[in-house]
Amino acid sequence: MCGFIRFSQSSRAALAAFIGTTAEFYDFYTYATASALVLGDVFFPSNNHFVSTLASFATFAVGFIARPLSGAMFGHWGDKLGRKKMLLLTMFLMGVVTTGIGLLPPYSSIGIWAPVFLIVLRVLQGIAVGGEWGGAILMSSEHAPEGRKMFFASLPQMGSPAGLLLSLLAFRLVTSLDQSSFLSWGWRLPFLAGFAPLIVGMAIRFGVNESPEFVRMKAKKKIAKTPIHEVLKSHWHQILFAAAATTIGSAGFFFTNTFIISYATTYLLMPKSLILNCLFVVTVVQLVSQPISALLAERIGEARFLTGAAILSMFTPYPMFILINTGHPVAIVLGISFAVVVLSAIYAVVAGFMTYAFPPHLRYSGISIAYQLCVTIAGGTTPLIGTIIAQHYQGKWLPLAFFFSFLSSISLVGIMGLARLKSGKSHIALQLVSTADATLNARLEARKAKPARG
């Protein structure tokens, strides 16, 4: 009976993490897609489309600025008060903010206040996502059965492609409207629709127990007094390498799912519906491939799997751009899918890989700071940098491919560094065990050698 209950809570925690991250990433990708398609025209009108798009992507990047602070804040309280409370709070905040963006008046109505309010809401959105990721990973992995923690840690990562699918579907529907209707009210519908998954996600998360590892720590009074200070002081190496390891898994998505929309419609003159349809198919492929990648990594070893995937990812942008530039839908899907399957393999596995590089009482803080640091530096700026490169080298895709390869190489360095730190800890632990065994054996031998009394 206990085993059944434990399995039931494991499944429920994984489902709650998946539904919750799907709802939050739907909100996040809705903003990302809108920033590529429409927000520049609505909130930053200009005679120069490049300037409007750049301003729109700048607000997209602004949302990332709050994320390291948010990750540290929610990580701190998640390690002190529990994972579940933080997840409920971040989900509620995300839903309210996204609805607010959908109701925000345009520049033509309230002038400069429109972009000001947009930036404020975008920062709040970044704060919500900054606290969500780490808690979702921990609730799923710390509820997981023994031997399956790595796979269960990958399940919340599926919320990213699932949220993107819903977002792309929503925009596919509204972009079928005429341009005037789309600019005036159509683009708001995907934001307003984000309130529905919020309700579902909140209901499921209320039914999940607190993480058993946190409950045990609390019972044994092993809760850290100042988690942020402790993790920054004693585990800063892990934070830096973990942040680097997640680079392509984070920035790569914004490259292939946000920047590519702008690139295809602006420089290749593709219809919006064509690139959105192609990305929809690519995201279905990603959603299917991620759990397969996690299962494969469990079989061959996470470090080996991640290293191979990072090396392969460095070579994927070249065939991707060659196929995208053909303009043929099948070729576009194949090209982007190749890059996305590889980078999503890293994204799926690296969560669990970095989670267990930190001790339980500092885990929420450690992984949140690392991930949000990476997302802020690499993820938020990727569409912006890509737009600048594309504008400067118009008609040339090779500089964009080099940029993608560079992001992959950063992940490779981080994965190798984190693997070395983890193996070093294992080596030290084995040495301590060997020393203890040797000492115990020596004592036993000494007892046997003593002559019996009397």
PDB file of N, CA, C and O in Angstrom, residues 50-119:
ATOM      1  N   PHE A  50      12.888  47.496 -38.637  1.00  0.00           N
ATOM      2  CA  PHE A  50      14.025  46.951 -37.889  1.00  0.00           C
ATOM      3  C   PHE A  50      14.089  47.558 -36.495  1.00  0.00           C
ATOM      4  O   PHE A  50      14.288  46.856 -35.503  1.00  0.00           O
ATOM      5  N   VAL A  51      13.903  48.872 -36.383  1.00  0.00           N
ATOM      6  CA  VAL A  51      13.949  49.561 -35.089  1.00  0.00           C
ATOM      7  C   VAL A  51      12.822  49.074 -34.186  1.00  0.00           C
ATOM      8  O   VAL A  51      13.026  48.808 -32.984  1.00  0.00           O
ATOM      9  N   SER A  52      11.610  48.923 -34.739  1.00  0.00           N
ATOM     10  CA  SER A  52      10.468  48.449 -33.953  1.00  0.00           C
ATOM     11  C   SER A  52      10.700  47.024 -33.453  1.00  0.00           C
ATOM     12  O   SER A  52      10.433  46.710 -32.289  1.00  0.00           O
ATOM     13  N   THR A  53      11.206  46.166 -34.318  1.00  0.00           N
ATOM     14  CA  THR A  53      11.482  44.782 -33.927  1.00  0.00           C
ATOM     15  C   THR A  53      12.567  44.723 -32.864  1.00  0.00           C
ATOM     16  O   THR A  53      12.484  43.953 -31.901  1.00  0.00           O
ATOM     17  N   LEU A  54      13.601  45.542 -33.037  1.00  0.00           N
ATOM     18  CA  LEU A  54      14.693  45.579 -32.067  1.00  0.00           C
ATOM     19  C   LEU A  54      14.184  46.033 -30.702  1.00  0.00           C
ATOM     20  O   LEU A  54      14.555  45.461 -29.665  1.00  0.00           O
ATOM     21  N   ALA A  55      13.321  47.043 -30.692  1.00  0.00           N
ATOM     22  CA  ALA A  55      12.742  47.526 -29.432  1.00  0.00           C
ATOM     23  C   ALA A  55      11.883  46.450 -28.781  1.00  0.00           C
ATOM     24  O   ALA A  55      11.901  46.273 -27.553  1.00  0.00           O
ATOM     25  N   SER A  56      11.151  45.712 -29.604  1.00  0.00           N
ATOM     26  CA  SER A  56      10.320  44.633 -29.085  1.00  0.00           C
ATOM     27  C   SER A  56      11.170  43.535 -28.457  1.00  0.00           C
ATOM     28  O   SER A  56      10.883  43.044 -27.360  1.00  0.00           O
ATOM     29  N   PHE A  57      12.240  43.135 -29.145  1.00  0.00           N
ATOM     30  CA  PHE A  57      13.137  42.120 -28.593  1.00  0.00           C
ATOM     31  C   PHE A  57      13.875  42.638 -27.362  1.00  0.00           C
ATOM     32  O   PHE A  57      14.276  41.867 -26.492  1.00  0.00           O
ATOM     33  N   ALA A  58      14.067  43.954 -27.277  1.00  0.00           N
ATOM     34  CA  ALA A  58      14.706  44.537 -26.093  1.00  0.00           C
ATOM     35  C   ALA A  58      13.815  44.339 -24.865  1.00  0.00           C
ATOM     36  O   ALA A  58      14.304  44.019 -23.781  1.00  0.00           O
ATOM     37  N   THR A  59      12.490  44.509 -25.024  1.00  0.00           N
ATOM     38  CA  THR A  59      11.589  44.253 -23.895  1.00  0.00           C
ATOM     39  C   THR A  59      11.579  42.770 -23.557  1.00  0.00           C
ATOM     40  O   THR A  59      11.427  42.391 -22.389  1.00  0.00           O
ATOM     41  N   PHE A  60      11.742  41.923 -24.564  1.00  0.00           N
ATOM     42  CA  PHE A  60      11.861  40.486 -24.326  1.00  0.00           C
ATOM     43  C   PHE A  60      13.088  40.214 -23.459  1.00  0.00           C
ATOM     44  O   PHE A  60      13.041  39.438 -22.500  1.00  0.00           O
ATOM     45  N   ALA A  61      14.202  40.887 -23.766  1.00  0.00           N
ATOM     46  CA  ALA A  61      15.434  40.708 -22.999  1.00  0.00           C
ATOM     47  C   ALA A  61      15.315  41.279 -21.593  1.00  0.00           C
ATOM     48  O   ALA A  61      15.875  40.724 -20.640  1.00  0.00           O
ATOM     49  N   VAL A  62      14.557  42.386 -21.446  1.00  0.00           N
ATOM     50  CA  VAL A  62      14.399  43.020 -20.136  1.00  0.00           C
ATOM     51  C   VAL A  62      13.809  42.047 -19.124  1.00  0.00           C
ATOM     52  O   VAL A  62      14.174  42.057 -17.943  1.00  0.00           O
ATOM     53  N   GLY A  63      12.898  41.200 -19.580  1.00  0.00           N
ATOM     54  CA  GLY A  63      12.276  40.234 -18.680  1.00  0.00           C
ATOM     55  C   GLY A  63      13.268  39.279 -18.053  1.00  0.00           C
ATOM     56  O   GLY A  63      12.996  38.700 -16.999  1.00  0.00           O
ATOM     57  N   PHE A  64      14.409  39.127 -18.680  1.00  0.00           N
ATOM     58  CA  PHE A  64      15.417  38.216 -18.155  1.00  0.00           C
ATOM     59  C   PHE A  64      16.278  38.854 -17.070  1.00  0.00           C
ATOM     60  O   PHE A  64      16.927  38.150 -16.306  1.00  0.00           O
ATOM     61  N   ILE A  65      16.306  40.178 -17.030  1.00  0.00           N
ATOM     62  CA  ILE A  65      17.171  40.861 -16.073  1.00  0.00           C
ATOM     63  C   ILE A  65      16.783  40.524 -14.639  1.00  0.00           C
ATOM     64  O   ILE A  65      17.644  40.370 -13.764  1.00  0.00           O
ATOM     65  N   ALA A  66      15.480  40.389 -14.398  1.00  0.00           N
ATOM     66  CA  ALA A  66      15.008  40.106 -13.039  1.00  0.00           C
ATOM     67  C   ALA A  66      15.196  38.642 -12.651  1.00  0.00           C
ATOM     68  O   ALA A  66      15.066  38.296 -11.469  1.00  0.00           O
ATOM     69  N   ARG A  67      15.503  37.791 -13.609  1.00  0.00           N
ATOM     70  CA  ARG A  67      15.457  36.354 -13.326  1.00  0.00           C
ATOM     71  C   ARG A  67      16.545  35.844 -12.377  1.00  0.00           C
ATOM     72  O   ARG A  67      16.250  35.000 -11.520  1.00  0.00           O
ATOM     73  N   PRO A  68      17.805  36.309 -12.436  1.00  0.00           N
ATOM     74  CA  PRO A  68      18.768  35.830 -11.433  1.00  0.00           C
ATOM     75  C   PRO A  68      18.369  36.217 -10.011  1.00  0.00           C
ATOM     76  O   PRO A  68      18.450  35.409  -9.088  1.00  0.00           O
ATOM     77  N   LEU A  69      17.907  37.471  -9.847  1.00  0.00           N
ATOM     78  CA  LEU A  69      17.450  37.909  -8.527  1.00  0.00           C
ATOM     79  C   LEU A  69      16.229  37.112  -8.097  1.00  0.00           C
ATOM     80  O   LEU A  69      16.104  36.689  -6.935  1.00  0.00           O
ATOM     81  N   SER A  70      15.321  36.883  -9.036  1.00  0.00           N
ATOM     82  CA  SER A  70      14.126  36.093  -8.744  1.00  0.00           C
ATOM     83  C   SER A  70      14.497  34.653  -8.386  1.00  0.00           C
ATOM     84  O   SER A  70      13.957  34.077  -7.426  1.00  0.00           O
ATOM     85  N   GLY A  71      15.420  34.057  -9.159  1.00  0.00           N
ATOM     86  CA  GLY A  71      15.855  32.697  -8.863  1.00  0.00           C
ATOM     87  C   GLY A  71      16.476  32.600  -7.485  1.00  0.00           C
ATOM     88  O   GLY A  71      16.236  31.645  -6.739  1.00  0.00           O
ATOM     89  N   ALA A  72      17.290  33.606  -7.124  1.00  0.00           N
ATOM     90  CA  ALA A  72      17.924  33.626  -5.805  1.00  0.00           C
ATOM     91  C   ALA A  72      16.866  33.779  -4.713  1.00  0.00           C
ATOM     92  O   ALA A  72      16.906  33.085  -3.683  1.00  0.00           O
ATOM     93  N   MET A  73      15.901  34.668  -4.935  1.00  0.00           N
ATOM     94  CA  MET A  73      14.868  34.942  -3.926  1.00  0.00           C
ATOM     95  C   MET A  73      13.980  33.713  -3.706  1.00  0.00           C
ATOM     96  O   MET A  73      13.802  33.258  -2.571  1.00  0.00           O
ATOM     97  N   PHE A  74      13.440  33.164  -4.802  1.00  0.00           N
ATOM     98  CA  PHE A  74      12.574  32.004  -4.657  1.00  0.00           C
ATOM     99  C   PHE A  74      13.364  30.765  -4.235  1.00  0.00           C
ATOM    100  O   PHE A  74      12.842  29.900  -3.523  1.00  0.00           O
ATOM    101  N   GLY A  75      14.621  30.668  -4.684  1.00  0.00           N
ATOM    102  CA  GLY A  75      15.467  29.564  -4.245  1.00  0.00           C
ATOM    103  C   GLY A  75      15.699  29.616  -2.747  1.00  0.00           C
ATOM    104  O   GLY A  75      15.643  28.593  -2.051  1.00  0.00           O
ATOM    105  N   HIS A  76      15.963  30.812  -2.227  1.00  0.00           N
ATOM    106  CA  HIS A  76      16.188  31.006  -0.792  1.00  0.00           C
ATOM    107  C   HIS A  76      14.971  30.549   0.015  1.00  0.00           C
ATOM    108  O   HIS A  76      15.082  29.734   0.947  1.00  0.00           O
ATOM    109  N   TRP A  77      13.786  31.036  -0.367  1.00  0.00           N
ATOM    110  CA  TRP A  77      12.583  30.687   0.375  1.00  0.00           C
ATOM    111  C   TRP A  77      12.141  29.258   0.084  1.00  0.00           C
ATOM    112  O   TRP A  77      11.533  28.608   0.949  1.00  0.00           O
ATOM    113  N   GLY A  78      12.459  28.747  -1.097  1.00  0.00           N
ATOM    114  CA  GLY A  78      12.142  27.355  -1.394  1.00  0.00           C
ATOM    115  C   GLY A  78      12.953  26.394  -0.553  1.00  0.00           C
ATOM    116  O   GLY A  78      12.464  25.328  -0.158  1.00  0.00           O
ATOM    117  N   ASP A  79      14.207  26.754  -0.255  1.00  0.00           N
ATOM    118  CA  ASP A  79      15.040  25.923   0.617  1.00  0.00           C
ATOM    119  C   ASP A  79      14.671  26.082   2.088  1.00  0.00           C
ATOM    120  O   ASP A  79      14.974  25.209   2.906  1.00  0.00           O
ATOM    121  N   LYS A  80      14.016  27.192   2.439  1.00  0.00           N
ATOM    122  CA  LYS A  80      13.647  27.439   3.836  1.00  0.00           C
ATOM    123  C   LYS A  80      12.195  27.049   4.143  1.00  0.00           C
ATOM    124  O   LYS A  80      11.918  26.467   5.191  1.00  0.00           O
ATOM    125  N   LEU A  81      11.271  27.360   3.231  1.00  0.00           N
ATOM    126  CA  LEU A  81       9.848  27.168   3.502  1.00  0.00           C
ATOM    127  C   LEU A  81       9.234  25.995   2.748  1.00  0.00           C
ATOM    128  O   LEU A  81       8.140  25.559   3.098  1.00  0.00           O
ATOM    129  N   GLY A  82       9.894  25.532   1.704  1.00  0.00           N
ATOM    130  CA  GLY A  82       9.358  24.410   0.945  1.00  0.00           C
ATOM    131  C   GLY A  82       9.178  24.725  -0.526  1.00  0.00           C
ATOM    132  O   GLY A  82       8.999  25.876  -0.914  1.00  0.00           O
ATOM    133  N   ARG A  83       9.210  23.688  -1.334  1.00  0.00           N
ATOM    134  CA  ARG A  83       9.112  23.841  -2.786  1.00  0.00           C
ATOM    135  C   ARG A  83       7.684  24.194  -3.226  1.00  0.00           C
ATOM    136  O   ARG A  83       7.475  25.017  -4.114  1.00  0.00           O
ATOM    137  N   LYS A  84       6.683  23.561  -2.595  1.00  0.00           N
ATOM    138  CA  LYS A  84       5.298  23.677  -3.050  1.00  0.00           C
ATOM    139  C   LYS A  84       4.778  25.116  -2.955  1.00  0.00           C
ATOM    140  O   LYS A  84       4.148  25.614  -3.891  1.00  0.00           O
ATOM    141  N   LYS A  85       5.048  25.782  -1.860  1.00  0.00           N
ATOM    142  CA  LYS A  85       4.534  27.151  -1.677  1.00  0.00           C
ATOM    143  C   LYS A  85       5.041  28.083  -2.777  1.00  0.00           C
ATOM    144  O   LYS A  85       4.307  28.928  -3.290  1.00  0.00           O
ATOM    145  N   MET A  86       6.319  27.935  -3.118  1.00  0.00           N
ATOM    146  CA  MET A  86       6.900  28.810  -4.137  1.00  0.00           C
ATOM    147  C   MET A  86       6.283  28.553  -5.502  1.00  0.00           C
ATOM    148  O   MET A  86       6.061  29.478  -6.283  1.00  0.00           O
ATOM    149  N   LEU A  87       5.997  27.290  -5.791  1.00  0.00           N
ATOM    150  CA  LEU A  87       5.434  26.954  -7.104  1.00  0.00           C
ATOM    151  C   LEU A  87       4.022  27.510  -7.267  1.00  0.00           C
ATOM    152  O   LEU A  87       3.644  27.968  -8.351  1.00  0.00           O
ATOM    153  N   LEU A  88       3.229  27.475  -6.212  1.00  0.00           N
ATOM    154  CA  LEU A  88       1.881  28.039  -6.286  1.00  0.00           C
ATOM    155  C   LEU A  88       1.945  29.552  -6.491  1.00  0.00           C
ATOM    156  O   LEU A  88       1.182  30.123  -7.281  1.00  0.00           O
ATOM    157  N   LEU A  89       2.870  30.202  -5.800  1.00  0.00           N
ATOM    158  CA  LEU A  89       2.995  31.651  -5.905  1.00  0.00           C
ATOM    159  C   LEU A  89       3.442  32.072  -7.303  1.00  0.00           C
ATOM    160  O   LEU A  89       2.881  33.007  -7.892  1.00  0.00           O
ATOM    161  N   THR A  90       4.454  31.396  -7.852  1.00  0.00           N
ATOM    162  CA  THR A  90       4.967  31.788  -9.172  1.00  0.00           C
ATOM    163  C   THR A  90       3.934  31.561 -10.268  1.00  0.00           C
ATOM    164  O   THR A  90       3.813  32.363 -11.197  1.00  0.00           O
ATOM    165  N   MET A  91       3.165  30.473 -10.156  1.00  0.00           N
ATOM    166  CA  MET A  91       2.160  30.206 -11.182  1.00  0.00           C
ATOM    167  C   MET A  91       1.055  31.265 -11.160  1.00  0.00           C
ATOM    168  O   MET A  91       0.612  31.745 -12.221  1.00  0.00           O
ATOM    169  N   PHE A  92       0.616  31.639  -9.979  1.00  0.00           N
ATOM    170  CA  PHE A  92      -0.427  32.662  -9.865  1.00  0.00           C
ATOM    171  C   PHE A  92       0.062  33.992 -10.451  1.00  0.00           C
ATOM    172  O   PHE A  92      -0.657  34.648 -11.214  1.00  0.00           O
ATOM    173  N   LEU A  93       1.286  34.374 -10.120  1.00  0.00           N
ATOM    174  CA  LEU A  93       1.844  35.633 -10.614  1.00  0.00           C
ATOM    175  C   LEU A  93       1.940  35.629 -12.132  1.00  0.00           C
ATOM    176  O   LEU A  93       1.585  36.616 -12.801  1.00  0.00           O
ATOM    177  N   MET A  94       2.394  34.513 -12.701  1.00  0.00           N
ATOM    178  CA  MET A  94       2.551  34.423 -14.147  1.00  0.00           C
ATOM    179  C   MET A  94       1.217  34.587 -14.867  1.00  0.00           C
ATOM    180  O   MET A  94       1.102  35.316 -15.863  1.00  0.00           O
ATOM    181  N   GLY A  95       0.168  33.938 -14.356  1.00  0.00           N
ATOM    182  CA  GLY A  95      -1.137  34.025 -15.001  1.00  0.00           C
ATOM    183  C   GLY A  95      -1.718  35.423 -14.976  1.00  0.00           C
ATOM    184  O   GLY A  95      -2.276  35.901 -15.968  1.00  0.00           O
ATOM    185  N   VAL A  96      -1.566  36.104 -13.838  1.00  0.00           N
ATOM    186  CA  VAL A  96      -2.096  37.461 -13.709  1.00  0.00           C
ATOM    187  C   VAL A  96      -1.365  38.425 -14.644  1.00  0.00           C
ATOM    188  O   VAL A  96      -1.981  39.260 -15.322  1.00  0.00           O
ATOM    189  N   VAL A  97      -0.032  38.295 -14.719  1.00  0.00           N
ATOM    190  CA  VAL A  97       0.762  39.192 -15.565  1.00  0.00           C
ATOM    191  C   VAL A  97       0.422  38.999 -17.041  1.00  0.00           C
ATOM    192  O   VAL A  97       0.252  39.975 -17.785  1.00  0.00           O
ATOM    193  N   THR A  98       0.329  37.753 -17.475  1.00  0.00           N
ATOM    194  CA  THR A  98       0.045  37.487 -18.886  1.00  0.00           C
ATOM    195  C   THR A  98      -1.324  38.031 -19.289  1.00  0.00           C
ATOM    196  O   THR A  98      -1.483  38.621 -20.368  1.00  0.00           O
ATOM    197  N   THR A  99      -2.299  37.861 -18.414  1.00  0.00           N
ATOM    198  CA  THR A  99      -3.623  38.436 -18.681  1.00  0.00           C
ATOM    199  C   THR A  99      -3.535  39.961 -18.777  1.00  0.00           C
ATOM    200  O   THR A  99      -4.169  40.588 -19.636  1.00  0.00           O
ATOM    201  N   GLY A 100      -2.705  40.553 -17.903  1.00  0.00           N
ATOM    202  CA  GLY A 100      -2.519  42.007 -17.923  1.00  0.00           C
ATOM    203  C   GLY A 100      -1.946  42.499 -19.235  1.00  0.00           C
ATOM    204  O   GLY A 100      -2.351  43.553 -19.754  1.00  0.00           O
ATOM    205  N   ILE A 101      -1.004  41.757 -19.806  1.00  0.00           N
ATOM    206  CA  ILE A 101      -0.423  42.146 -21.099  1.00  0.00           C
ATOM    207  C   ILE A 101      -1.497  42.120 -22.187  1.00  0.00           C
ATOM    208  O   ILE A 101      -1.550  42.987 -23.059  1.00  0.00           O
ATOM    209  N   GLY A 102      -2.361  41.116 -22.129  1.00  0.00           N
ATOM    210  CA  GLY A 102      -3.427  41.021 -23.115  1.00  0.00           C
ATOM    211  C   GLY A 102      -4.431  42.154 -23.034  1.00  0.00           C
ATOM    212  O   GLY A 102      -5.125  42.439 -24.010  1.00  0.00           O
ATOM    213  N   LEU A 103      -4.510  42.810 -21.876  1.00  0.00           N
ATOM    214  CA  LEU A 103      -5.458  43.912 -21.689  1.00  0.00           C
ATOM    215  C   LEU A 103      -4.810  45.286 -21.831  1.00  0.00           C
ATOM    216  O   LEU A 103      -5.504  46.309 -21.742  1.00  0.00           O
ATOM    217  N   LEU A 104      -3.507  45.337 -22.062  1.00  0.00           N
ATOM    218  CA  LEU A 104      -2.772  46.603 -22.065  1.00  0.00           C
ATOM    219  C   LEU A 104      -3.121  47.453 -23.303  1.00  0.00           C
ATOM    220  O   LEU A 104      -3.053  46.968 -24.427  1.00  0.00           O
ATOM    221  N   PRO A 105      -3.479  48.731 -23.096  1.00  0.00           N
ATOM    222  CA  PRO A 105      -3.772  49.604 -24.250  1.00  0.00           C
ATOM    223  C   PRO A 105      -2.521  49.828 -25.107  1.00  0.00           C
ATOM    224  O   PRO A 105      -1.403  49.799 -24.585  1.00  0.00           O
ATOM    225  N   PRO A 106      -2.674  50.090 -26.415  1.00  0.00           N
ATOM    226  CA  PRO A 106      -1.522  50.283 -27.303  1.00  0.00           C
ATOM    227  C   PRO A 106      -0.938  51.693 -27.179  1.00  0.00           C
ATOM    228  O   PRO A 106      -1.505  52.568 -26.508  1.00  0.00           O
ATOM    229  N   TYR A 107       0.168  51.905 -27.883  1.00  0.00           N
ATOM    230  CA  TYR A 107       0.828  53.217 -27.897  1.00  0.00           C
ATOM    231  C   TYR A 107      -0.094  54.289 -28.461  1.00  0.00           C
ATOM    232  O   TYR A 107      -0.100  55.432 -27.989  1.00  0.00           O
ATOM    233  N   SER A 108      -0.906  53.940 -29.406  1.00  0.00           N
ATOM    234  CA  SER A 108      -1.799  54.917 -30.030  1.00  0.00           C
ATOM    235  C   SER A 108      -2.862  55.445 -29.067  1.00  0.00           C
ATOM    236  O   SER A 108      -3.441  56.499 -29.292  1.00  0.00           O
ATOM    237  N   SER A 109      -3.097  54.724 -27.964  1.00  0.00           N
ATOM    238  CA  SER A 109      -4.122  55.132 -26.996  1.00  0.00           C
ATOM    239  C   SER A 109      -3.553  55.917 -25.823  1.00  0.00           C
ATOM    240  O   SER A 109      -4.093  56.953 -25.435  1.00  0.00           O
ATOM    241  N   ILE A 110      -2.430  55.419 -25.245  1.00  0.00           N
ATOM    242  CA  ILE A 110      -1.909  56.063 -24.028  1.00  0.00           C
ATOM    243  C   ILE A 110      -0.460  56.525 -24.184  1.00  0.00           C
ATOM    244  O   ILE A 110       0.174  56.903 -23.204  1.00  0.00           O
ATOM    245  N   GLY A 111       0.045  56.490 -25.407  1.00  0.00           N
ATOM    246  CA  GLY A 111       1.376  57.030 -25.659  1.00  0.00           C
ATOM    247  C   GLY A 111       2.485  56.257 -24.966  1.00  0.00           C
ATOM    248  O   GLY A 111       2.473  55.024 -24.917  1.00  0.00           O
ATOM    249  N   ILE A 112       3.441  56.997 -24.390  1.00  0.00           N
ATOM    250  CA  ILE A 112       4.645  56.412 -23.817  1.00  0.00           C
ATOM    251  C   ILE A 112       4.347  55.473 -22.661  1.00  0.00           C
ATOM    252  O   ILE A 112       5.131  54.583 -22.333  1.00  0.00           O
ATOM    253  N   TRP A 113       3.172  55.633 -21.999  1.00  0.00           N
ATOM    254  CA  TRP A 113       2.823  54.749 -20.891  1.00  0.00           C
ATOM    255  C   TRP A 113       2.617  53.311 -21.345  1.00  0.00           C
ATOM    256  O   TRP A 113       2.778  52.377 -20.553  1.00  0.00           O
ATOM    257  N   ALA A 114       2.265  53.115 -22.594  1.00  0.00           N
ATOM    258  CA  ALA A 114       2.053  51.751 -23.104  1.00  0.00           C
ATOM    259  C   ALA A 114       3.334  50.924 -23.027  1.00  0.00           C
ATOM    260  O   ALA A 114       3.341  49.842 -22.419  1.00  0.00           O
ATOM    261  N   PRO A 115       4.467  51.378 -23.611  1.00  0.00           N
ATOM    262  CA  PRO A 115       5.686  50.592 -23.470  1.00  0.00           C
ATOM    263  C   PRO A 115       6.208  50.535 -22.034  1.00  0.00           C
ATOM    264  O   PRO A 115       6.827  49.545 -21.635  1.00  0.00           O
ATOM    265  N   VAL A 116       5.947  51.597 -21.235  1.00  0.00           N
ATOM    266  CA  VAL A 116       6.380  51.578 -19.828  1.00  0.00           C
ATOM    267  C   VAL A 116       5.671  50.460 -19.066  1.00  0.00           C
ATOM    268  O   VAL A 116       6.309  49.656 -18.359  1.00  0.00           O
ATOM    269  N   PHE A 117       4.348  50.394 -19.212  1.00  0.00           N
ATOM    270  CA  PHE A 117       3.588  49.342 -18.538  1.00  0.00           C
ATOM    271  C   PHE A 117       3.969  47.956 -19.073  1.00  0.00           C
ATOM    272  O   PHE A 117       3.999  46.975 -18.313  1.00  0.00           O
ATOM    273  N   LEU A 118       4.236  47.885 -20.368  1.00  0.00           N
ATOM    274  CA  LEU A 118       4.645  46.611 -20.968  1.00  0.00           C
ATOM    275  C   LEU A 118       5.940  46.118 -20.334  1.00  0.00           C
ATOM    276  O   LEU A 118       6.079  44.932 -20.003  1.00  0.00           O
ATOM    277  N   ILE A 119       6.898  47.005 -20.150  1.00  0.00           N
ATOM    278  CA  ILE A 119       8.184  46.631 -19.552  1.00  0.00           C
ATOM    279  C   ILE A 119       7.995  46.184 -18.103  1.00  0.00           C
ATOM    280  O   ILE A 119       8.597  45.189 -17.661  1.00  0.00           O
TER     281      ILE A 119
END
